[in-house]
PDB file of C-alpha atoms in Angstrom:
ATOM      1  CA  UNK A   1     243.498 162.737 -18.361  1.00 82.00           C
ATOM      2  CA  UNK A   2     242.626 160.518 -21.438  1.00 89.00           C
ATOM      3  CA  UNK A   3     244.449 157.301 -21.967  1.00 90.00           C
ATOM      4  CA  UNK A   4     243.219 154.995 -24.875  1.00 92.00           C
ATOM      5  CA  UNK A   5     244.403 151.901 -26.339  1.00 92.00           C
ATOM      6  CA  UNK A   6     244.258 150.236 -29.974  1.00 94.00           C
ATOM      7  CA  UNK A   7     246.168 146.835 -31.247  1.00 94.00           C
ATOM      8  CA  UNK A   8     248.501 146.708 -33.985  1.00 96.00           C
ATOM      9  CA  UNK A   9     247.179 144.509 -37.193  1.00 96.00           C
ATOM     10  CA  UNK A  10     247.226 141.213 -36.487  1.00 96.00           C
ATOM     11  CA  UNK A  11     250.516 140.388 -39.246  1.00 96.00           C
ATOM     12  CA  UNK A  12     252.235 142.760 -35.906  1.00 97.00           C
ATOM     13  CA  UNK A  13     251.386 141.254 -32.986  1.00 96.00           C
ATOM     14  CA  UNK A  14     254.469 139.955 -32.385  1.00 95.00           C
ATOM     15  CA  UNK A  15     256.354 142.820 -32.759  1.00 96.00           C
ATOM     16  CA  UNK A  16     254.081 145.741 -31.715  1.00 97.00           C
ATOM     17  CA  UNK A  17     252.081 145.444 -28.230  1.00 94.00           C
ATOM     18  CA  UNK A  18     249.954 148.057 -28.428  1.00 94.00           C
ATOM     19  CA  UNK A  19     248.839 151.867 -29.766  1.00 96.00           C
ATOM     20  CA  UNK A  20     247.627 154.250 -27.541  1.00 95.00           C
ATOM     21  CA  UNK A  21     246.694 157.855 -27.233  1.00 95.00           C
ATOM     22  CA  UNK A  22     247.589 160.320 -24.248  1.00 95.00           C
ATOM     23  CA  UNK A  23     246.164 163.637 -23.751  1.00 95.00           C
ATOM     24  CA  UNK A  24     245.748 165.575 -20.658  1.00 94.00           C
ATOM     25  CA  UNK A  25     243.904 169.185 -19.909  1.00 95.00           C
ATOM     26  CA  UNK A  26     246.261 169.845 -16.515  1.00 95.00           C
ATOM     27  CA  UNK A  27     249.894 169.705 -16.322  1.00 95.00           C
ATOM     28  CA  UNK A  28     250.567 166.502 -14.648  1.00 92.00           C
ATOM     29  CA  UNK A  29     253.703 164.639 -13.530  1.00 91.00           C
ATOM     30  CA  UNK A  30     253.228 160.964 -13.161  1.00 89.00           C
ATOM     31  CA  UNK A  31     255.470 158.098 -12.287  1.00 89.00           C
ATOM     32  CA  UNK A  32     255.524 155.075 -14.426  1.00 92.00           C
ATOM     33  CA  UNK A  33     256.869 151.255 -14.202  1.00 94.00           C
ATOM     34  CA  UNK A  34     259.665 150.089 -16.110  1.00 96.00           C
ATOM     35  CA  UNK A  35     258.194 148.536 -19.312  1.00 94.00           C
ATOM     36  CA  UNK A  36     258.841 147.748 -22.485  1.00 94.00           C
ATOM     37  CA  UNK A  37     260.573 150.236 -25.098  1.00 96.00           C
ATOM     38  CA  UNK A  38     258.240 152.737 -26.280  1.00 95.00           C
ATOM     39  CA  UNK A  39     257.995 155.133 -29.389  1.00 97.00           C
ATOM     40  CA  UNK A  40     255.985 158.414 -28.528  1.00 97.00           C
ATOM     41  CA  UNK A  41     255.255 161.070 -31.321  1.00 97.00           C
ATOM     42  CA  UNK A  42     253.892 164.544 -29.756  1.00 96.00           C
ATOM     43  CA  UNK A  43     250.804 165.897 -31.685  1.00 97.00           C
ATOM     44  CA  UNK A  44     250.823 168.812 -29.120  1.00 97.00           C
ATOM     45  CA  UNK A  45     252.197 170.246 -26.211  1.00 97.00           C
ATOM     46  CA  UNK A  46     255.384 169.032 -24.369  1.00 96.00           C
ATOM     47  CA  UNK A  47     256.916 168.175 -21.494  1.00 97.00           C
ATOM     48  CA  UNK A  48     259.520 166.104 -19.711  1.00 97.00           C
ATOM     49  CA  UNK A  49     260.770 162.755 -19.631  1.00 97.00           C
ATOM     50  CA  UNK A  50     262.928 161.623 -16.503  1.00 96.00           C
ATOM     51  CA  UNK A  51     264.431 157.974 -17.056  1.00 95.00           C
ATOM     52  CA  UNK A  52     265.909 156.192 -13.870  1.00 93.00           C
ATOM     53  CA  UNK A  53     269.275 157.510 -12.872  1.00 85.00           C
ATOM     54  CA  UNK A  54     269.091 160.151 -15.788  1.00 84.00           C
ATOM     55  CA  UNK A  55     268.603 163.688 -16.581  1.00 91.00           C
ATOM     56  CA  UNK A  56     265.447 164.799 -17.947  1.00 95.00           C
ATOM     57  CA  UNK A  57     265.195 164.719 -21.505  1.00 96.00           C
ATOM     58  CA  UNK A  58     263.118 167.644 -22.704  1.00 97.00           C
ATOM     59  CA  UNK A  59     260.462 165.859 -25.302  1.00 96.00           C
ATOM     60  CA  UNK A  60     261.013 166.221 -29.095  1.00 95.00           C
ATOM     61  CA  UNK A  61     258.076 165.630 -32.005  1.00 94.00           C
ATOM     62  CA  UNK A  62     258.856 162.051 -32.036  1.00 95.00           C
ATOM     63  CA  UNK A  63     261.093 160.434 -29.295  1.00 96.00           C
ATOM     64  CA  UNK A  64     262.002 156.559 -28.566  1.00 96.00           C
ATOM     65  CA  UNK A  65     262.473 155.452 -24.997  1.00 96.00           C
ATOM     66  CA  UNK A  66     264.506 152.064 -24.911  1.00 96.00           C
ATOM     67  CA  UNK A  67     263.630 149.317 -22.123  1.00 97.00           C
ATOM     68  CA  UNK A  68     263.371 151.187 -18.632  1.00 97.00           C
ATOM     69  CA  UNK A  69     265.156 148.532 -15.834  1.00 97.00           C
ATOM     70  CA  UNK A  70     263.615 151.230 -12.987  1.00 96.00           C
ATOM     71  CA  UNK A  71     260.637 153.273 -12.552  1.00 96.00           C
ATOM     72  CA  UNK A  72     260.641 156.503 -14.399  1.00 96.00           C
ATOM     73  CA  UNK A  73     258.951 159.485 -14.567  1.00 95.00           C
ATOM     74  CA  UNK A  74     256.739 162.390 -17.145  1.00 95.00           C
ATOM     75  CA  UNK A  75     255.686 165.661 -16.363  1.00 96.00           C
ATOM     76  CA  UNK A  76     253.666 167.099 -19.231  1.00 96.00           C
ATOM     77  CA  UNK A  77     252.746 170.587 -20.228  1.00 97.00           C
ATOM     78  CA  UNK A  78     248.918 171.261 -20.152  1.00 97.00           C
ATOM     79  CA  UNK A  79     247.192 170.396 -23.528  1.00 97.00           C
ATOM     80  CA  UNK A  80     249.873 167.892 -24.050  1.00 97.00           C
ATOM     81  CA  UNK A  81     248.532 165.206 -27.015  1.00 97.00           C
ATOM     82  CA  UNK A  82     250.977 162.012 -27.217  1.00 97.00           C
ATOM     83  CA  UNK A  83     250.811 159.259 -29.577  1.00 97.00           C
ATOM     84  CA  UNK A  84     252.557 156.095 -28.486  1.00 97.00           C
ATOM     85  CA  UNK A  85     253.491 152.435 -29.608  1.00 97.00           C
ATOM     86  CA  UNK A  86     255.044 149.786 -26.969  1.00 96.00           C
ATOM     87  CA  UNK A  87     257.461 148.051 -29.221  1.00 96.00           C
ATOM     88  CA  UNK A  88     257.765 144.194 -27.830  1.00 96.00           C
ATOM     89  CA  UNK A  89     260.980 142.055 -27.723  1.00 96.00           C
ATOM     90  CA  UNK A  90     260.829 140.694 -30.851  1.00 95.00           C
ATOM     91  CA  UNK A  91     260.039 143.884 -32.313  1.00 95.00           C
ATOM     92  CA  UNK A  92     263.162 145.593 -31.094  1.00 94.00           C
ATOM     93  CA  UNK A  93     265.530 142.418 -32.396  1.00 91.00           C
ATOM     94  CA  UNK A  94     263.724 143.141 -35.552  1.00 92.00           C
ATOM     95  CA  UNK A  95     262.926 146.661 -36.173  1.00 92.00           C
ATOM     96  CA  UNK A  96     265.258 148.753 -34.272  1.00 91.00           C
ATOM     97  CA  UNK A  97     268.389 147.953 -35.837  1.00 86.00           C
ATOM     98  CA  UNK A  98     270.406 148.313 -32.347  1.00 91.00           C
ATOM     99  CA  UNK A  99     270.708 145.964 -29.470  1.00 93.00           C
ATOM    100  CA  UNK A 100     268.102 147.256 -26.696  1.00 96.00           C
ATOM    101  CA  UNK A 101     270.977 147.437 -24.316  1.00 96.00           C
ATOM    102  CA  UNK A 102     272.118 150.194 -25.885  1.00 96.00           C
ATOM    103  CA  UNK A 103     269.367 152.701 -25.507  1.00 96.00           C
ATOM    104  CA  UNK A 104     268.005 150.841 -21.631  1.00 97.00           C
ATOM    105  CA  UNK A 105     267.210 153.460 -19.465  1.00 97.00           C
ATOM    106  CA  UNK A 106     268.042 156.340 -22.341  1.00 96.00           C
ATOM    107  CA  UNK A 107     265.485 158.641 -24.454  1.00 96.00           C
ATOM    108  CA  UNK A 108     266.494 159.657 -27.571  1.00 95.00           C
ATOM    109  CA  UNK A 109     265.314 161.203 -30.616  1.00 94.00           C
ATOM    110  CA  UNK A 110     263.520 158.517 -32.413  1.00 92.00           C
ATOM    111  CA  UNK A 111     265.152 159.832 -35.922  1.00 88.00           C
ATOM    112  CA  UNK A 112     268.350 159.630 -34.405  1.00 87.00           C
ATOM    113  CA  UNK A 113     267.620 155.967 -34.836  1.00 85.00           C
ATOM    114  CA  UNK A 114     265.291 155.435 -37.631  1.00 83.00           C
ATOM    115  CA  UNK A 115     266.637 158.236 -39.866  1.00 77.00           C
ATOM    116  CA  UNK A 116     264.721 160.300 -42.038  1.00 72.00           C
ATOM    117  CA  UNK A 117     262.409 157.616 -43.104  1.00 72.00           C
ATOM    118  CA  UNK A 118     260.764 157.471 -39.979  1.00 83.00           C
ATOM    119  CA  UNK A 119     260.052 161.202 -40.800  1.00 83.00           C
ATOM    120  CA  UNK A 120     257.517 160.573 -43.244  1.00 88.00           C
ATOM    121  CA  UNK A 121     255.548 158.223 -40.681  1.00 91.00           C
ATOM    122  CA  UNK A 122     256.189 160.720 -38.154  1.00 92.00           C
ATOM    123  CA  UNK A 123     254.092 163.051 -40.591  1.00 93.00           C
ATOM    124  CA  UNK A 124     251.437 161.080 -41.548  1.00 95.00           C
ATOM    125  CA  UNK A 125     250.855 160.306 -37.790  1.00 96.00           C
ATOM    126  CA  UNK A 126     250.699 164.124 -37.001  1.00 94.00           C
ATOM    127  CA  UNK A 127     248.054 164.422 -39.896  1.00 95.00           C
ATOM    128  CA  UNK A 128     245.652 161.894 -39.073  1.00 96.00           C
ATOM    129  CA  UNK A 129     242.160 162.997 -37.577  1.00 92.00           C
ATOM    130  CA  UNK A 130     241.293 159.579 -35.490  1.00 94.00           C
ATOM    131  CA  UNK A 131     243.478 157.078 -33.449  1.00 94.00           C
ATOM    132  CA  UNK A 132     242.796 154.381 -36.181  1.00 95.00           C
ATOM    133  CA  UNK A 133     243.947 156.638 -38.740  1.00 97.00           C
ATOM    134  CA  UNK A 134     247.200 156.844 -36.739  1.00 97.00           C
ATOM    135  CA  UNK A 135     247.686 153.404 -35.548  1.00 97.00           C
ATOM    136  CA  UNK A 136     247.172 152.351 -40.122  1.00 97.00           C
ATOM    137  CA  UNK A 137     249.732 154.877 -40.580  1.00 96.00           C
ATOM    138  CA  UNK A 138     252.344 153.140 -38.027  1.00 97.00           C
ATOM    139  CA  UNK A 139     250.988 149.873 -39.465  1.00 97.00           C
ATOM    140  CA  UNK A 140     252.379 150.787 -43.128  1.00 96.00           C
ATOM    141  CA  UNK A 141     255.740 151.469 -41.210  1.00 95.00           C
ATOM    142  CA  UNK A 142     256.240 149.059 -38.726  1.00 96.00           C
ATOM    143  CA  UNK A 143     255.055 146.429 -41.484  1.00 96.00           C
ATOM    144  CA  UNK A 144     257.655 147.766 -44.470  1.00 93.00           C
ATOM    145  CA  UNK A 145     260.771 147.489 -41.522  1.00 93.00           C
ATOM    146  CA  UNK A 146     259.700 144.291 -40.980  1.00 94.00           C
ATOM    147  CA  UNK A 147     260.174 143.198 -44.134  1.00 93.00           C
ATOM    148  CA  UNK A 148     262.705 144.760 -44.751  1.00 90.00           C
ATOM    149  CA  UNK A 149     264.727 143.613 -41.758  1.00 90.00           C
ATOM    150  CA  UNK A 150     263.493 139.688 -40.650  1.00 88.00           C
ATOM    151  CA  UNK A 151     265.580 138.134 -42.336  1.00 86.00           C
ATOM    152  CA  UNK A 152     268.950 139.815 -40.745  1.00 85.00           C
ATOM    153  CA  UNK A 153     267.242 139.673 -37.062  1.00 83.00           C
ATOM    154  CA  UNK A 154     269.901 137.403 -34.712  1.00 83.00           C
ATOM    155  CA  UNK A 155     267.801 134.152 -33.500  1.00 87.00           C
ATOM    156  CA  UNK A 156     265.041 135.233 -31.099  1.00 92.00           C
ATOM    157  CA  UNK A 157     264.839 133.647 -27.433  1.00 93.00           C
ATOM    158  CA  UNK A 158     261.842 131.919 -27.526  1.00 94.00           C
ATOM    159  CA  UNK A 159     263.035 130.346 -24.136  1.00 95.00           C
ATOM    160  CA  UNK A 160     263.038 133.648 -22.323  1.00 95.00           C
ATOM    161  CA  UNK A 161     260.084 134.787 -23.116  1.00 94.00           C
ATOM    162  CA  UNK A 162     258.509 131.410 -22.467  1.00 94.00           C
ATOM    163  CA  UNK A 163     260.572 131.834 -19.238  1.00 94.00           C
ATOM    164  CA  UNK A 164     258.753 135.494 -18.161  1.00 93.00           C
ATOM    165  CA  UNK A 165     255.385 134.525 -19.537  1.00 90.00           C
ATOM    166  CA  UNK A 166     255.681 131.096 -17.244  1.00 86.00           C
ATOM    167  CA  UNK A 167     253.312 131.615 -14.187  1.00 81.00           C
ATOM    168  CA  UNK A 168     255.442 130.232 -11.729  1.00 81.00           C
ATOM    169  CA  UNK A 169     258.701 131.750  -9.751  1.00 84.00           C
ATOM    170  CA  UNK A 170     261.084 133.304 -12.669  1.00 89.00           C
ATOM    171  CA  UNK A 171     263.702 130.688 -11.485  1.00 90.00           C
ATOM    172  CA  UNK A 172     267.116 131.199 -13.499  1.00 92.00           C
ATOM    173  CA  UNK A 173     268.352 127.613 -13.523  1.00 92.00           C
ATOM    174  CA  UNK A 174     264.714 126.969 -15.227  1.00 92.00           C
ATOM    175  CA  UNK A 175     265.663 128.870 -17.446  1.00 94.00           C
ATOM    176  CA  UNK A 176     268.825 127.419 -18.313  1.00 92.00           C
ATOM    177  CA  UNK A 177     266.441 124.148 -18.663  1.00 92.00           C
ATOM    178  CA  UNK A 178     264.398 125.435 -20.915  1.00 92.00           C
ATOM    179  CA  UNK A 179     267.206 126.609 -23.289  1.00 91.00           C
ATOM    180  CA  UNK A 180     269.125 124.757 -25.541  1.00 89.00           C
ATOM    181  CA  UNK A 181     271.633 127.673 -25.487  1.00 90.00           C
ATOM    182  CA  UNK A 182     274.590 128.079 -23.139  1.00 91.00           C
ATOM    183  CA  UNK A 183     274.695 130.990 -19.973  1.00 91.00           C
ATOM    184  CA  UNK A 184     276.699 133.269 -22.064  1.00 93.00           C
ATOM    185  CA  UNK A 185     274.354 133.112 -25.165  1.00 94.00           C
ATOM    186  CA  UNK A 186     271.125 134.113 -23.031  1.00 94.00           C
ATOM    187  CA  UNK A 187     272.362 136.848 -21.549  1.00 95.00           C
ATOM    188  CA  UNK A 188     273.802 137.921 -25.388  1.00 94.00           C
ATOM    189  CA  UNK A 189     270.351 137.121 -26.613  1.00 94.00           C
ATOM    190  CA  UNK A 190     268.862 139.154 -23.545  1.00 96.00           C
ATOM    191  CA  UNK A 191     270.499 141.637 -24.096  1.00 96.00           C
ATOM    192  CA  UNK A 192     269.556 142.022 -27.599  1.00 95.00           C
ATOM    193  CA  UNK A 193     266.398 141.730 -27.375  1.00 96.00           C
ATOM    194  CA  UNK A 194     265.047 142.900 -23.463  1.00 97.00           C
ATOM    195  CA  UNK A 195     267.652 145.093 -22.625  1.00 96.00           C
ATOM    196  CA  UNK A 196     268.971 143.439 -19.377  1.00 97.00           C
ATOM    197  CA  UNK A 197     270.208 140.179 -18.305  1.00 97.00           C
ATOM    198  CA  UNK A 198     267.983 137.801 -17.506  1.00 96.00           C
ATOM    199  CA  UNK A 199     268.730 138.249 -13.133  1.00 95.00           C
ATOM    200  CA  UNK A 200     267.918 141.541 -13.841  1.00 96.00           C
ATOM    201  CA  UNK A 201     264.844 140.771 -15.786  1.00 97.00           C
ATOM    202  CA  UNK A 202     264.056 138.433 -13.233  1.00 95.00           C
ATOM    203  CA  UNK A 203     263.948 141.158 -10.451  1.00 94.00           C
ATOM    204  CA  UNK A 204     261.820 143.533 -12.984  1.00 96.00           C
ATOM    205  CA  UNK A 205     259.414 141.323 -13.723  1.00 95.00           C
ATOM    206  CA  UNK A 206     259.170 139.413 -10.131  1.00 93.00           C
ATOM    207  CA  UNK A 207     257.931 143.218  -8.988  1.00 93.00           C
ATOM    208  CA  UNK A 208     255.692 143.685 -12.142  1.00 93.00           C
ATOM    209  CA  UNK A 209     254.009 140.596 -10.864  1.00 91.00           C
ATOM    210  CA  UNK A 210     253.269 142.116  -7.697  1.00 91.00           C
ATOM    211  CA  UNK A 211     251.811 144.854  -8.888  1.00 90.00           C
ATOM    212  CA  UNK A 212     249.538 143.003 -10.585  1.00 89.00           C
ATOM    213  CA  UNK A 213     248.697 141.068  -8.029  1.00 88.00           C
ATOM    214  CA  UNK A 214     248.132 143.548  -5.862  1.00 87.00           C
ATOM    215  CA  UNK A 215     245.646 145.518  -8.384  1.00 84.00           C
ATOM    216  CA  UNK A 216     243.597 142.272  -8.914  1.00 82.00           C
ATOM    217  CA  UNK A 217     242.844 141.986  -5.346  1.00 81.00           C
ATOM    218  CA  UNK A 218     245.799 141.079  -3.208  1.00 81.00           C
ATOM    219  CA  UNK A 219     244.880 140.268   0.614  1.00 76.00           C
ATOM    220  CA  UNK A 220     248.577 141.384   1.777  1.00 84.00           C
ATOM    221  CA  UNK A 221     252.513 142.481   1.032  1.00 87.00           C
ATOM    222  CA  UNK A 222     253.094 138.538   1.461  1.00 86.00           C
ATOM    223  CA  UNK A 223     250.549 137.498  -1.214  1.00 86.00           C
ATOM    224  CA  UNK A 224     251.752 140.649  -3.593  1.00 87.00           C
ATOM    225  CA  UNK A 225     255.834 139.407  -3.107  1.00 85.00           C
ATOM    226  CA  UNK A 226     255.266 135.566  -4.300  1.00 81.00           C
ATOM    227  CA  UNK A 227     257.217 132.720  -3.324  1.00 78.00           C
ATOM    228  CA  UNK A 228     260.822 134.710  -3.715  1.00 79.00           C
ATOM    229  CA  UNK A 229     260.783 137.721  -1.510  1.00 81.00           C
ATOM    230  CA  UNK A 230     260.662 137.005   2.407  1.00 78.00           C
ATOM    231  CA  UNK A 231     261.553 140.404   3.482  1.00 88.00           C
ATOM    232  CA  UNK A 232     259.143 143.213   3.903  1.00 91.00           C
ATOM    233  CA  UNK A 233     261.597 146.262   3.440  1.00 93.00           C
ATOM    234  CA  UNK A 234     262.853 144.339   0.878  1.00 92.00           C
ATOM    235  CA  UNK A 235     260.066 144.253  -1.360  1.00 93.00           C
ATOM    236  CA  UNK A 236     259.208 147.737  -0.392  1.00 94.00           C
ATOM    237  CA  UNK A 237     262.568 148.866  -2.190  1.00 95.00           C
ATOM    238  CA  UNK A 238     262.271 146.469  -5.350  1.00 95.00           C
ATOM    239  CA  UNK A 239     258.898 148.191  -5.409  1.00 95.00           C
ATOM    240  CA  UNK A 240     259.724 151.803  -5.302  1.00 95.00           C
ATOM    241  CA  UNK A 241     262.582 151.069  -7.380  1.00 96.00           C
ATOM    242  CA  UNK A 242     260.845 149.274 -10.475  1.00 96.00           C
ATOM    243  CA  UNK A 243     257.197 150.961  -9.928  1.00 94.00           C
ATOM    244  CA  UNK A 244     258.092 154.463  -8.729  1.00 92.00           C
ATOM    245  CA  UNK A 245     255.886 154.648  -5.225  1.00 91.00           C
ATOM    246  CA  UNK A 246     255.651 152.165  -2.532  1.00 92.00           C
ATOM    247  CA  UNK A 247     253.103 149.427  -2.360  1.00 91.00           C
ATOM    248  CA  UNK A 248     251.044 151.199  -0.051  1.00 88.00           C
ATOM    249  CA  UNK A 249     250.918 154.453  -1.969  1.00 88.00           C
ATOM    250  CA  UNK A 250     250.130 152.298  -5.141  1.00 88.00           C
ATOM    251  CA  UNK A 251     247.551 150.933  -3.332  1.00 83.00           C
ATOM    252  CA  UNK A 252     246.132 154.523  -2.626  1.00 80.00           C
ATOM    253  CA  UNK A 253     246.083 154.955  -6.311  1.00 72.00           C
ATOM    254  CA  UNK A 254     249.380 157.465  -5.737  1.00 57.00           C
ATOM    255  CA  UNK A 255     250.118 156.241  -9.194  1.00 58.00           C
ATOM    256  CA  UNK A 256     247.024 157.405 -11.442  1.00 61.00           C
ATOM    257  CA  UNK A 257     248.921 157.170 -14.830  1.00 59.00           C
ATOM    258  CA  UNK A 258     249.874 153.591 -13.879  1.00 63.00           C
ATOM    259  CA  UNK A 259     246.016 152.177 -12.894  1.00 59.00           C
ATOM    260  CA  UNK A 260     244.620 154.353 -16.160  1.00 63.00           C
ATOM    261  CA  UNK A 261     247.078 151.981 -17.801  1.00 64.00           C
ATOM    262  CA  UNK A 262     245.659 148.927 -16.675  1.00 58.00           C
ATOM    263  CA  UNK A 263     242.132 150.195 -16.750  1.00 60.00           C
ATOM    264  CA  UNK A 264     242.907 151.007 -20.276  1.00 57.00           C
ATOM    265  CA  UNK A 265     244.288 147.981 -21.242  1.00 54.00           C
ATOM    266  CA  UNK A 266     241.206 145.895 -20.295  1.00 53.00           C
ATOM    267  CA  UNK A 267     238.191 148.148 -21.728  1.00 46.00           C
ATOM    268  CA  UNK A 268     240.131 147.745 -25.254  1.00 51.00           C
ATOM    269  CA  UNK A 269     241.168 144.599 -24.935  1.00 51.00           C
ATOM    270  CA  UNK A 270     244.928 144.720 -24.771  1.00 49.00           C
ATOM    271  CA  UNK A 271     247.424 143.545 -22.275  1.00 49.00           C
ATOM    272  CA  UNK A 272     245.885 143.923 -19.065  1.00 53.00           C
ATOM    273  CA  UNK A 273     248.752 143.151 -16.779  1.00 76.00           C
ATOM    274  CA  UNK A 274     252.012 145.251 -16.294  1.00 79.00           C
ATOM    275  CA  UNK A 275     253.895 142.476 -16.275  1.00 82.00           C
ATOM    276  CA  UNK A 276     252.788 141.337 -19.793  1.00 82.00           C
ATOM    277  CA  UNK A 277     256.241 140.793 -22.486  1.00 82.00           C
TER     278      UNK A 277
END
């Protein structure tokens, strides 16, 4: 199994967290965290994607998974070649052209969306030789929706992502500090933007945390919960529920696709943590 990461040109940072490329020899069926929305454009093979509480969605040349609120699962056809994008927030608000709430937890065809002029991308990426000749060819597109669509983007919520980025305990009347917005208008904005209000981004992200904690070295369940969660069985079911396996099969690297991630991540110098927006 072959997982490898590239970053977006720097005029998409915001928008675009990373590139990466998937292949695998075997069929394999993996588990995954919930994350971010992703684009994936098959280059060969097939396979299955499961969301949480969903039927499997059979995979199509180029497919768009919105913002997963639970663990989720792929099983993948031997051979299988993937090329992928994790689409940020902001990107979404911006490039999508629907609120993320409207596709969490759903797979759909990604021209269902996009229309046919994501077909020509679609094309170019399928023709490219290299992973950088890929990741310029979703640069040209990514960059021309952009422009295209800033300027009619609703108001981003630099608060909430201030809010998930913040170190300490994802607190939500902190939040509510940190905004000049009212309740109502976050949870619009999250919405929008995330895919999920911010108490349910809260719980997401709280367990994302752990994860990561407990990958870089975390002595016990205690350290791995935080401040928030007291209860053992608790935490065991946030975990299973927004990771896939239990902490203790994590830690017995149960979930190989999810520590390739990571590992990934680091050697090219992308996001390292799960958790990251």
């Amino acid at each position: 199994m072959l997982l490898t990461y590239l970053r977006p040109r720097a005029d998409l940072i915001d928008y675009v967290r990373a590139y990466y490329y998937f292949e695998t020899p075997d069929e394999t069926e993996q588990p995954l965290c919930a994350e971010l929305g992703n684009i994936r454009v098959l280059l060969r093979g097939g396979g299955w994607v499961t969301p949480p509480n969903g039927p499997a969605y059979r995979t199509t040349d180029a497919f768009l998974i919105g913002p997963t609120m639970g663990a989720y699962s792929i099983r993948c056809e031997a051979g299988t070649r993937v090329f992928g994008v994790g689409i940020r927030p902001r990107g979404w608000g911006v490039m999508m052209g629907v609120s993320a709430a409207e596709l969490t937890d759903r797979i759909v065809d990604l021209t269902a969306i996009a229309g046919r002029v994501a077909g020509g991308a679609i094309g170019r990426i399928g023709e490219a030789k290299t992973l950088r000749e890929m990741a310029r060819a979703a640069d040209d597109y990514f960059a021309d929706l952009v422009e295209a669509r800033l300027q009619r983007a609703c108001a981003y919520p630099e608060a909430l992502e201030h809010w998930l980025r913040d170190p300490g305990d994802l607190d939500i009347d902190r939040l509510l500090e940190m905004s000049d917005k009212s309740q109502r208008q976050i949870d619009r904005l999250a919405q929008t933007y995330f895919g999920a209000s911010p108490k349910r981004l809260q719980r997401k992200y709280r367990t994302l945390r752990a994860a990561d904690r407990m990958r870089n070295g975390a002595a016990n369940w205690r350290d791995a919960a935080g401040v928030s969660i007291y209860d053992q069985s608790h935490f065991i079911r946030e975990f299973r529920n927004f990771i896939g396996v239990t902490p203790g099969q994590f830690a017995a690297q149960e979930a190989a696709l999810i520590k390739q991630v990571q590992k990934s991540r680091r050697v090219r110098g992308a996001a390292v943590n799960l958790a990251e927006i």
